Coordinates of C-alpha atoms in Angstrom, one line a residue:
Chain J
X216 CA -97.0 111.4 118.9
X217 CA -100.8 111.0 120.2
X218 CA -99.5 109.8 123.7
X219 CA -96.9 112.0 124.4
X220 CA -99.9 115.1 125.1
X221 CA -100.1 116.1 128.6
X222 CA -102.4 113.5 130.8
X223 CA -105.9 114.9 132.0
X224 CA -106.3 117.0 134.6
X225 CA -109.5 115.5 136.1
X226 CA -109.8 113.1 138.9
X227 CA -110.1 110.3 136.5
X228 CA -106.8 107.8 136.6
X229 CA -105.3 107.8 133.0
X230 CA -103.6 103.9 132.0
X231 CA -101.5 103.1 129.1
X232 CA -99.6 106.9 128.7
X233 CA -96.4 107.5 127.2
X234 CA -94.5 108.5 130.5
X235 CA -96.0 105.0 132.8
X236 CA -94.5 103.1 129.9
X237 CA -91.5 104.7 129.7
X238 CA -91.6 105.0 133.4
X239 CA -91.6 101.8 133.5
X240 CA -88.3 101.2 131.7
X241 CA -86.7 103.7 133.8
X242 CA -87.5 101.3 137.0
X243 CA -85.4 98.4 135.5
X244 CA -82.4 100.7 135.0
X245 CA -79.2 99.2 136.1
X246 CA -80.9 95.9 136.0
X247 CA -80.2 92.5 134.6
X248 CA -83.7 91.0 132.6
X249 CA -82.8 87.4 131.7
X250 CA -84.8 84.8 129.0
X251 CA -86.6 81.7 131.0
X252 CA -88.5 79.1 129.3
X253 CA -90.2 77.8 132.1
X254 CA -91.6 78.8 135.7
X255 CA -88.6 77.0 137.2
X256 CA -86.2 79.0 135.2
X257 CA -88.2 82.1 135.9
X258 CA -87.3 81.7 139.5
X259 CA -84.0 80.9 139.4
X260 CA -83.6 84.4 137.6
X261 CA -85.9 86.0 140.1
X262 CA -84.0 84.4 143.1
X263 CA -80.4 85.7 141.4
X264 CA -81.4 89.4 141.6
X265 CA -83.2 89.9 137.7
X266 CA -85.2 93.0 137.5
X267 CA -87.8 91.2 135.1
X268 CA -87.5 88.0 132.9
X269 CA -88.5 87.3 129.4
X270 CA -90.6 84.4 128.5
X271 CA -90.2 82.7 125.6
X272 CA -90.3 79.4 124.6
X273 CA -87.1 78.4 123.4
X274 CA -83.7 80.4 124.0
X275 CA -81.9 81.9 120.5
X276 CA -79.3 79.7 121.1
X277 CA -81.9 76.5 120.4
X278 CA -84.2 78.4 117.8
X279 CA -80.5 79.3 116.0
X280 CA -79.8 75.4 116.2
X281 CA -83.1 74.2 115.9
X282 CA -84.0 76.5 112.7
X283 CA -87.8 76.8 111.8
X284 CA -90.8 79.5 112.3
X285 CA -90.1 81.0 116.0
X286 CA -93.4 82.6 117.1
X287 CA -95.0 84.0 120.3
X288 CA -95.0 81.7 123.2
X289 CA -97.4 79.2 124.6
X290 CA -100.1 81.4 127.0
X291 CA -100.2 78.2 129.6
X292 CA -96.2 78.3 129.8
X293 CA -96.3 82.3 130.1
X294 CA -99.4 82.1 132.5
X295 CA -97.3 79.8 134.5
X296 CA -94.4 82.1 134.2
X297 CA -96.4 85.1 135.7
X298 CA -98.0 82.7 138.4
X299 CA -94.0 82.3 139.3
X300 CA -92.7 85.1 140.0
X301 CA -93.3 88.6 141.7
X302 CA -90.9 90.3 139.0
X303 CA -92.3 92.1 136.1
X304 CA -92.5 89.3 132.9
X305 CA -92.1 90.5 129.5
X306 CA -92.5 88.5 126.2
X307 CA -92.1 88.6 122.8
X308 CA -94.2 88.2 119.4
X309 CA -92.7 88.8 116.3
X310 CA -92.0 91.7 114.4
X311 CA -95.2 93.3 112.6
X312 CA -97.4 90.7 114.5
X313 CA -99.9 93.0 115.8
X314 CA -102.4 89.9 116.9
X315 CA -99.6 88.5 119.0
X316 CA -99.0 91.6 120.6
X317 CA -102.7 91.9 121.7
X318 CA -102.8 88.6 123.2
X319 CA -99.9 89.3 125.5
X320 CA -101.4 92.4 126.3
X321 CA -104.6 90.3 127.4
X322 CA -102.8 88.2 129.3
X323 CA -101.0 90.8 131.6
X324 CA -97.6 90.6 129.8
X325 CA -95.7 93.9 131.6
X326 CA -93.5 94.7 128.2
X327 CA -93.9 93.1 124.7
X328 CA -90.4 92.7 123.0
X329 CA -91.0 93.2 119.2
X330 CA -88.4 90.7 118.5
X331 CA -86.1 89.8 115.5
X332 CA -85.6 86.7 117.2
X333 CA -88.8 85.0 116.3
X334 CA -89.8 85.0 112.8
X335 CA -90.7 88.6 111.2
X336 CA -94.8 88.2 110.3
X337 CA -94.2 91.4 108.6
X338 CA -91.2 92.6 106.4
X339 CA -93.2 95.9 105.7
X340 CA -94.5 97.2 109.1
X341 CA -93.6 97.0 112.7
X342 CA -96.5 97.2 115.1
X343 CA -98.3 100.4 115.5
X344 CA -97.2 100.5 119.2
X345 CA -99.0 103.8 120.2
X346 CA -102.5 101.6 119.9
X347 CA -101.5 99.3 122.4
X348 CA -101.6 99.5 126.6
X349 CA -99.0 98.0 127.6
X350 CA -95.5 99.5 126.5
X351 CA -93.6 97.8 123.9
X352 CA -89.2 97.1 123.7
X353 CA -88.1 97.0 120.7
X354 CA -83.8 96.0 118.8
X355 CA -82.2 98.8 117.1
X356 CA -78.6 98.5 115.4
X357 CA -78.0 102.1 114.8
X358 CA -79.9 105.3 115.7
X359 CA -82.0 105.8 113.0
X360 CA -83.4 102.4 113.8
X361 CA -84.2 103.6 117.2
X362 CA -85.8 106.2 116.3
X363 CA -88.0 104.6 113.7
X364 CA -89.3 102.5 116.5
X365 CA -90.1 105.4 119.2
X366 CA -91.8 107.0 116.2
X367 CA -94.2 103.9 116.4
X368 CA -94.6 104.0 120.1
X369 CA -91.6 101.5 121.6
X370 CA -91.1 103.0 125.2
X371 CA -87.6 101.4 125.7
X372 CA -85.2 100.1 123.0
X373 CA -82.5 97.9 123.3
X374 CA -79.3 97.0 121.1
X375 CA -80.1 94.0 118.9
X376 CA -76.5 92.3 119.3
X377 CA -76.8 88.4 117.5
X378 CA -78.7 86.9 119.9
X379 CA -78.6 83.2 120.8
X380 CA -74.4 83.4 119.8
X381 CA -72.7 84.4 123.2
X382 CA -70.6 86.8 121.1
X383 CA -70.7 90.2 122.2
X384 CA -68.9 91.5 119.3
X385 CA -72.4 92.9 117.8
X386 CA -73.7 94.4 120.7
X387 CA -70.7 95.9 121.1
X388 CA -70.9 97.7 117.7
X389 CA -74.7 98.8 118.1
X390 CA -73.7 100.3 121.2
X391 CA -70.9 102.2 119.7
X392 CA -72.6 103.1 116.7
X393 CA -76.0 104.4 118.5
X394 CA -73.7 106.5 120.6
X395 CA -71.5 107.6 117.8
X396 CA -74.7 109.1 116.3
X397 CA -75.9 110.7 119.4
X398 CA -72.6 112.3 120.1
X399 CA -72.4 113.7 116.3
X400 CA -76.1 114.9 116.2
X401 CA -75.1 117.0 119.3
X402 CA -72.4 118.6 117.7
X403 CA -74.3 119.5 114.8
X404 CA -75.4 123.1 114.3
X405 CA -78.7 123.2 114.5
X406 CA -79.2 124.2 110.9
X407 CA -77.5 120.8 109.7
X408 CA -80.3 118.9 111.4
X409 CA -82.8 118.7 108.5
X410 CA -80.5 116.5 106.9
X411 CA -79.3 114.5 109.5
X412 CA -83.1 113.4 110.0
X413 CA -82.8 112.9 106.5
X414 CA -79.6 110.4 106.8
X415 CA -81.0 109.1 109.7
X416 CA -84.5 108.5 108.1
X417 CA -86.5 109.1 111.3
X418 CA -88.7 112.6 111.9
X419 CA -86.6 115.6 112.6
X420 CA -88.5 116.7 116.3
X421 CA -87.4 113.4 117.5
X422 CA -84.0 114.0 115.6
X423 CA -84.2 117.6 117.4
X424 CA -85.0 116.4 120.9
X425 CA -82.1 113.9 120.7
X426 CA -79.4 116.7 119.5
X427 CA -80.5 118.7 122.6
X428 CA -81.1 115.8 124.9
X429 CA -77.5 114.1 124.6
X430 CA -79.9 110.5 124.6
X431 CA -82.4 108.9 123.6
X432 CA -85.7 109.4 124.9
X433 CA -86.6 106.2 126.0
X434 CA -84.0 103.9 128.3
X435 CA -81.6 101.7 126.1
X436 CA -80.8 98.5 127.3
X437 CA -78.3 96.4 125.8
X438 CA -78.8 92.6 124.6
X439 CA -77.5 89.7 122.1
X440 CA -74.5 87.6 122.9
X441 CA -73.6 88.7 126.6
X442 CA -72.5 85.6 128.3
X443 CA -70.5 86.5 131.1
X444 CA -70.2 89.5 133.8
X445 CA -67.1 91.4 132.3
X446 CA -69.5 91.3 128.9
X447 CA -72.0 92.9 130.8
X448 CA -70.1 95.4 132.7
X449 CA -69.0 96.3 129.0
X450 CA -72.1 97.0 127.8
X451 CA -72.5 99.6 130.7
X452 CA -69.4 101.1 130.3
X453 CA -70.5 101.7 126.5
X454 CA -73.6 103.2 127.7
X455 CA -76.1 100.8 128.0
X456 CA -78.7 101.2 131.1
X457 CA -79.1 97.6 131.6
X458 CA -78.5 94.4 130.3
X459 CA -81.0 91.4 128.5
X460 CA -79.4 88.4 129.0
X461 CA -81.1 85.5 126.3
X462 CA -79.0 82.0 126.2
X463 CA -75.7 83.1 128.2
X464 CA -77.2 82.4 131.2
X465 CA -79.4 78.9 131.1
X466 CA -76.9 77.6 128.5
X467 CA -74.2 77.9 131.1
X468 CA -73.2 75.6 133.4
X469 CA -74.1 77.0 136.4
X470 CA -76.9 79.1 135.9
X471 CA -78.2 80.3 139.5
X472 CA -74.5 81.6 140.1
X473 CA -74.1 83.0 136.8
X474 CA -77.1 84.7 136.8
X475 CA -76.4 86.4 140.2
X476 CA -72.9 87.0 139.2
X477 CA -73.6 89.3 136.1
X478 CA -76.6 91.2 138.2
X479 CA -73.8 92.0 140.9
X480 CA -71.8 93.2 137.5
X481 CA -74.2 95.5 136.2
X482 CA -74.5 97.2 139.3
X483 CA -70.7 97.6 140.1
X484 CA -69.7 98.1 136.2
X485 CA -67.2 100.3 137.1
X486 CA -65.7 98.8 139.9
X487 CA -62.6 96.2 138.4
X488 CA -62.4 94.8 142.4
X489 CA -66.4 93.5 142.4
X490 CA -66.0 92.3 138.7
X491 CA -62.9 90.1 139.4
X492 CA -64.7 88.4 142.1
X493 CA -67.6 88.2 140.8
X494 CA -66.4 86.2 137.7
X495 CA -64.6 83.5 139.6
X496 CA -65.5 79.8 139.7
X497 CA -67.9 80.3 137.4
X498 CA -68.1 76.9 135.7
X499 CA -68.9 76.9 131.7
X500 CA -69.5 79.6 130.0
X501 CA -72.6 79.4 127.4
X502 CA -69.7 77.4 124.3
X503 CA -71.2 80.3 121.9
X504 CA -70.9 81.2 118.1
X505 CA -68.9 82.9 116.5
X506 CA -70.6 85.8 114.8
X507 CA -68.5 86.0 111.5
X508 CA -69.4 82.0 111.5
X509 CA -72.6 82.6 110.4
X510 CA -73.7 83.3 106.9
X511 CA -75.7 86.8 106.6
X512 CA -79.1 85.1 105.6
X513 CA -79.1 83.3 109.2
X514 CA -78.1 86.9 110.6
X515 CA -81.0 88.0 113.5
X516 CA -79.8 91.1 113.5
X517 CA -80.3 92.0 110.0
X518 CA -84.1 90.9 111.1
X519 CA -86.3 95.0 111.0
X520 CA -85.1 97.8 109.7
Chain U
X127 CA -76.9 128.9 150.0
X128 CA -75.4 125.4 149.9
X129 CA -78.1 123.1 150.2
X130 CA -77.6 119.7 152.4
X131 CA -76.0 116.8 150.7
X132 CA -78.3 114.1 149.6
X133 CA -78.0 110.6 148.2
X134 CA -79.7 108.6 146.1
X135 CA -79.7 104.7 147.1
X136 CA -77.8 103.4 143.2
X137 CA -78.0 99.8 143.8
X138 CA -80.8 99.7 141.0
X139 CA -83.4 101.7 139.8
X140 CA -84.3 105.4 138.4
X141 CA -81.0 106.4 140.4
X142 CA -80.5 109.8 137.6
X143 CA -83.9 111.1 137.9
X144 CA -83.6 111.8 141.7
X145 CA -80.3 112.9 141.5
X146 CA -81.6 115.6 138.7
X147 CA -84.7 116.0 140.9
X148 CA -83.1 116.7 144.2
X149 CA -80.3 119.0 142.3
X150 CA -82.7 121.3 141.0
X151 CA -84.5 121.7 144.4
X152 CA -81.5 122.7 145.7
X153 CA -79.7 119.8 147.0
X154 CA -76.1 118.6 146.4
X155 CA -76.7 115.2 145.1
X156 CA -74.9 112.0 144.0
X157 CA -75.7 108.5 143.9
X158 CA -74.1 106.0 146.7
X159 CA -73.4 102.5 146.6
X160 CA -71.1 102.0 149.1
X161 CA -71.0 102.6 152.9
X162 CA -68.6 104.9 153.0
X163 CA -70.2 107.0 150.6
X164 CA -73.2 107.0 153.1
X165 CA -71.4 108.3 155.2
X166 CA -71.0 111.6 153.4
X167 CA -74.6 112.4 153.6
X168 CA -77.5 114.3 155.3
X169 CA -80.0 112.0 153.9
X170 CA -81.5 109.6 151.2
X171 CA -83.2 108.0 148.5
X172 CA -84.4 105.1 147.9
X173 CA -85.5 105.2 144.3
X174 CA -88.1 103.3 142.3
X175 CA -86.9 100.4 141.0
X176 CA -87.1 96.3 141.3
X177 CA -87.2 96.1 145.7
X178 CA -86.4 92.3 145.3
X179 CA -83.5 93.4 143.1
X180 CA -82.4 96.6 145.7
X181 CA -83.1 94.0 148.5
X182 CA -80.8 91.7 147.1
X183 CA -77.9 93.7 146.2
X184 CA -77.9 95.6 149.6
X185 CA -77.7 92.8 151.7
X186 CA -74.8 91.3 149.3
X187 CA -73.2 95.1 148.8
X188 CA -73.2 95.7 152.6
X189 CA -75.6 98.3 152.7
X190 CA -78.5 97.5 154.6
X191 CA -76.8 98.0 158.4
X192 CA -75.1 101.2 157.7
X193 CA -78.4 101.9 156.4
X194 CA -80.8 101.0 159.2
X195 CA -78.2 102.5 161.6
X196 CA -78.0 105.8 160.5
X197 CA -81.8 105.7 160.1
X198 CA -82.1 105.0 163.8
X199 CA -79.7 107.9 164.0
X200 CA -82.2 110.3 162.3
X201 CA -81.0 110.4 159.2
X202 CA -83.5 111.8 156.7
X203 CA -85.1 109.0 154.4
X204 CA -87.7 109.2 151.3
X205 CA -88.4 106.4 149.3
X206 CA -90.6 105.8 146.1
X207 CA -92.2 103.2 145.2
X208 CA -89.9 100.0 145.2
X209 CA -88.0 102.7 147.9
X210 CA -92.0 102.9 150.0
X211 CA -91.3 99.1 149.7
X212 CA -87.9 99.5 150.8
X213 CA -89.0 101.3 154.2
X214 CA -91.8 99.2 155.4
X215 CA -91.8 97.4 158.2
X216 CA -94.4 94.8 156.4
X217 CA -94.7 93.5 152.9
X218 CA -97.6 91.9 151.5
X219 CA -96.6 90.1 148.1
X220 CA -93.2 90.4 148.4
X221 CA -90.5 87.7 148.3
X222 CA -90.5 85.7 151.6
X223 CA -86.2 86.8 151.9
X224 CA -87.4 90.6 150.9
X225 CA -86.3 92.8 153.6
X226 CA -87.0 96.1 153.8
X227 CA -84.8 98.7 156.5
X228 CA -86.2 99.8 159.6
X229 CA -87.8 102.2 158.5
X230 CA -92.0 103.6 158.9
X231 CA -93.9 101.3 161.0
X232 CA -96.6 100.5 158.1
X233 CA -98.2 97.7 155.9
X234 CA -97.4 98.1 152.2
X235 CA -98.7 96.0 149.6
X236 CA -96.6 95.3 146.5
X237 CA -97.9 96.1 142.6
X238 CA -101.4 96.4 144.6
X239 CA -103.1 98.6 141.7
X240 CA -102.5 95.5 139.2
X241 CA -100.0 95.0 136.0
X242 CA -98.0 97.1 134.4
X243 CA -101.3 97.3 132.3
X244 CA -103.1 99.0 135.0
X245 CA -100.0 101.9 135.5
X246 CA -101.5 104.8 135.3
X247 CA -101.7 108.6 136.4
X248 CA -103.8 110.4 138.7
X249 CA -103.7 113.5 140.7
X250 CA -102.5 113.4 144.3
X251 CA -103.4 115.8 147.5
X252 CA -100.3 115.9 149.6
X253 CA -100.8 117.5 152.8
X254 CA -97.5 120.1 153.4
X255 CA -97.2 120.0 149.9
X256 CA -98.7 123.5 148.6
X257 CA -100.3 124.2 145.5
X258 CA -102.1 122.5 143.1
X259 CA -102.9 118.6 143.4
X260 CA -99.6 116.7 142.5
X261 CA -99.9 114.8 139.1
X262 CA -98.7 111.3 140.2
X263 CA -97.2 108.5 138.1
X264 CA -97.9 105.1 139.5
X265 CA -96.5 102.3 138.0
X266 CA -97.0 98.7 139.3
X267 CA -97.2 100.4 142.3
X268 CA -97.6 99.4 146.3
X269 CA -100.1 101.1 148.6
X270 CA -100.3 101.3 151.8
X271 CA -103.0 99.3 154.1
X272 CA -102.3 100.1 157.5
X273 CA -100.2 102.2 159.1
X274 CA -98.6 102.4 163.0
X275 CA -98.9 104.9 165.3
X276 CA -97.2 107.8 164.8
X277 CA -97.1 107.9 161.1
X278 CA -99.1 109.9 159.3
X279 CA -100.9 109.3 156.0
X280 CA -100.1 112.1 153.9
X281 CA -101.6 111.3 150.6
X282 CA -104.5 109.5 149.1
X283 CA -105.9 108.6 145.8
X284 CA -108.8 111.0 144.9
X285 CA -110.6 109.0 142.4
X286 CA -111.3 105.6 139.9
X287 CA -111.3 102.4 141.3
X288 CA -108.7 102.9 143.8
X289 CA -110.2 106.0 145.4
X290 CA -109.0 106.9 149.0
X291 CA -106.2 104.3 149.3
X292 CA -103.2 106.0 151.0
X293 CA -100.0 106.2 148.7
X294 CA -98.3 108.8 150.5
X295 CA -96.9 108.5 154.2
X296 CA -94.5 110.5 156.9
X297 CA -92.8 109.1 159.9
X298 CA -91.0 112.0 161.6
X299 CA -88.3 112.1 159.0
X300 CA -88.7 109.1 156.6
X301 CA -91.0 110.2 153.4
X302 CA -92.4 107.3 151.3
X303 CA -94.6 107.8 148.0
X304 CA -96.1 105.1 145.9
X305 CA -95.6 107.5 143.0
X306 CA -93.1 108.9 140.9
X307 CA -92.4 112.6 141.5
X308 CA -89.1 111.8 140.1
X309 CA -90.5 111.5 136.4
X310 CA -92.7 114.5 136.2
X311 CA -90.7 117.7 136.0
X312 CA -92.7 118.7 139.4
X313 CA -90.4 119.6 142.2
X314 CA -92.5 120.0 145.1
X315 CA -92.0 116.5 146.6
X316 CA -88.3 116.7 146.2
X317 CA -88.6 120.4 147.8
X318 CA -90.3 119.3 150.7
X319 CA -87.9 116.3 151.3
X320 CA -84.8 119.0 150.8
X321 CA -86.2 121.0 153.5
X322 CA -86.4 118.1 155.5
X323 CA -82.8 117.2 155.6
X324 CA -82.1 121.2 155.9
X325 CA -84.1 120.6 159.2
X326 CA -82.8 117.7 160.5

């Protein structure tokens, strides 16, 4: 991992290392990072407490309805987002799409989302994140996903969920899973490691370090189908270390009290008192999809691998 | 030895990293959230974080006049970065409802060294600090452009494009960084704010 060697030592300021974009991650910990489509959106979420927003052009809930190639956004609508807002603002081009990526980069994006919900550009590679300044998220389902992608650079990685659905039933299960495998690789002997990077199909020193570690070694978030604060508290309780909200919260009724309701949530994820009040009066809930309701080719998560 | 109790603000933010931080430099740490667990403590954290998002959530958590009052009480105080935010008495670039407590009479300005793009890593000469030049993380990070008297500047960049500004300050006993000692393995910062509270 070319960036993970020790920074210089001279006087000279060093950008774009592995530990400022991890760092990074690890300032939006117990935070709430919600999709906005427009500047107005963007400061709703900003006024409600969100940590950083994600700009994109259309929420998975309307790409999911709408159907079609989903690509990077606009640069006018996410120059307009960073005008906006003080917040960090990430965005997302699509998975393999190593030109998108670079534009964002130019135009002062804070995080790149390699995304499975836009359209995959590649269905070989991912993006060779390592070559790029600004730090890159990245969906995983299980473990060996993760891994994969920290192997390519991704400084943070979040659960993949199905995104755009309002059911948490996936996210739920990547959470589990990803800390199923964790909790087994630490158990291991160290001898039986060879072959779990083997199963796991991701290099064995990254295999080693998690065994040792007890985590990964980037922040996980979770995201895909939370839609309400109790969802989100869940996802912390399973583990995650903050929350990406996509359609659940401008698909709601009332979005400026939702949105401040499930940061509140995240915070106080283990406190039933703050979560009851929090999710009162509420108004409508995003009305959602079930997962199981959707045929496996129109399956986002499946999107990477 | 028992070493003094310490806190780390857990509203949002890198709340483990102190917490491991201050442990290993002797303290007894733990995160708070709530008044009452402020009260337990000799001093505190404000980590690096979102300071709209800490903002925020203390004024709706309750935290921000327990805070303030045990800070005029002399209660021990270091904050990085979103936590240097946290304990200026001026913001430049912030939110126009961002508050921060009453903490070191000083002007900071907010992600001041640029993007996320422009994070980077630099070595540090921290006055009281011994040793080698710190190896500080900075990441959309504030500095400071003026400080009150009686605080005193502490720390400055020593090279690049930002040469000279000043990223680390003490007011008698609040500590504010615009780095992240937190996320390099080095303890000295964390040292020098446990011996602070052992003082106090």
């Amino acid at each position: 991992m070319p960036e993970n060697s020790a920074p210089t030592t001279g006087s000279t300021p060093v950008v774009g290392t592995a530990r400022v974009k991890r760092g990074m991650a690890e300032m939006l910990k117990g935070g709430v990072i919600m999709d906005v489509v427009n500047a107005e959106q963007a400061k709703i979420a900003e006024d409600a407490g969100a940590v950083a927003v994600m700009a994109l052009e259309r929420v998975p809930a309307d790409i999911r309805a709408q159907g079609g190639v989903s690509r990077m956004s606009d640069p006018d609508m996410i120059d307009g987002i960073i005008e906006a807002v003080s917040i960090p603002v990430m965005a997302k081009a699509r998975i393999g799409h190593f030109v998108e990526a670079r534009i964002l980069q130019s135009l002062g994006v804070d995080y790149v989302d390699e995304s499975e919900v836009l359209t995959p550009a590649d269905y070989a590679n991912h993006i060779d994140k390592w070559a790029f300044t600004v730090p890159f998220v990245c969906g995983a389902t299980n473990l060996g996903e993760a891994l994969r992608r920290i192997t390519e650079g991704a400084a943070m990685i979040r659960s993949k969920g199905e995104a755009g659905t309002g059911d948490v039933s996936n996210a739920t299960t990547h959470m589990r899973k990803i800390r199923q495998e964790i909790g087994r690789l630490s158990s291991l002997p160290a001898d039986e490691l060879y072959v779990a990077a083997k199963e796991l199909q991701a290099p064995y020193e990254l295999v080693k370090e998690v065994a040792e570690s007890g985590k990964l070694p980037v922040v996980l978030f979770t995201a895909g189908g939370i839609a309400t604060p109790a969802d989100a508290a869940m996802m912390m309780q399973l583990g995650a270390e903050g929350v990406f909200v996509g359609s659940g919260i401008f698909k709601a009724g009332n979005p400026a009290q939702r949105a401040a309701a499930i940061v509140k949530a995240t915070t106080f994820h283990d406190d039933p008192d703050v979560l009851a009040k929090v999710s009162r009066g509420l108004g409508e809930a995003m009305v959602g999809i079930n997962v199981d309701e959707i045929p496996q080719p129109h399956r986002l998560a499946d999107r990477g691998w | 030895m028992t070493g003094p109790t310490i806190g780390v603000l857990a509203l949002q933010g890198d709340v483990r990293e102190h917490v491991t931080a201050l442990a290993a430099a002797g303290a007894d740490a733990r995160p708070v959230r709530r008044p009452a667990e402020l009260d337990a403590v000799d001093g505190l954290v404000i980590p690096g974080g979102e300071s709209t998002t800490i903002s925020k959530l203390a004024d709706i958590f309750e935290m921000r006049e327990p805070i303030d009052k045990r800070i005029a009480g002399g209660m021990p105080v270091y904050g990085s970065c979103a936590g240097m935010i946290m304990l200026a008495t001026e913001v430049l670039d912030g939110r126009p409802d961002q508050r921060g407590f009453a903490g070191i009479e000083m002007t900071v300005r907010r992600n001041a060294f640029g993007r996320q793009v422009d994070s980077f890593e630099a070595p540090v000469e921290i006055s009281g600090v011994p040793g080698e030049p710190f190896h500080a993380v900075f990441i959309r990070a504030p500095w400071v452009e003026r400080v009150g008297d009686g605080v005193e500047v502490i720390g400055r960049v020593t090279g690049g494009p930002a040469a000279d500004r000043i990223v680390a300050v003490r007011q008698g006993n609040l500590l504010a960084t615009s780095f992240h000692p937190e996320l390099t393995g080095d303890l000295r910062v964390h040292a020098y704010f446990v011996e602070l509270v052992r003082a106090a």
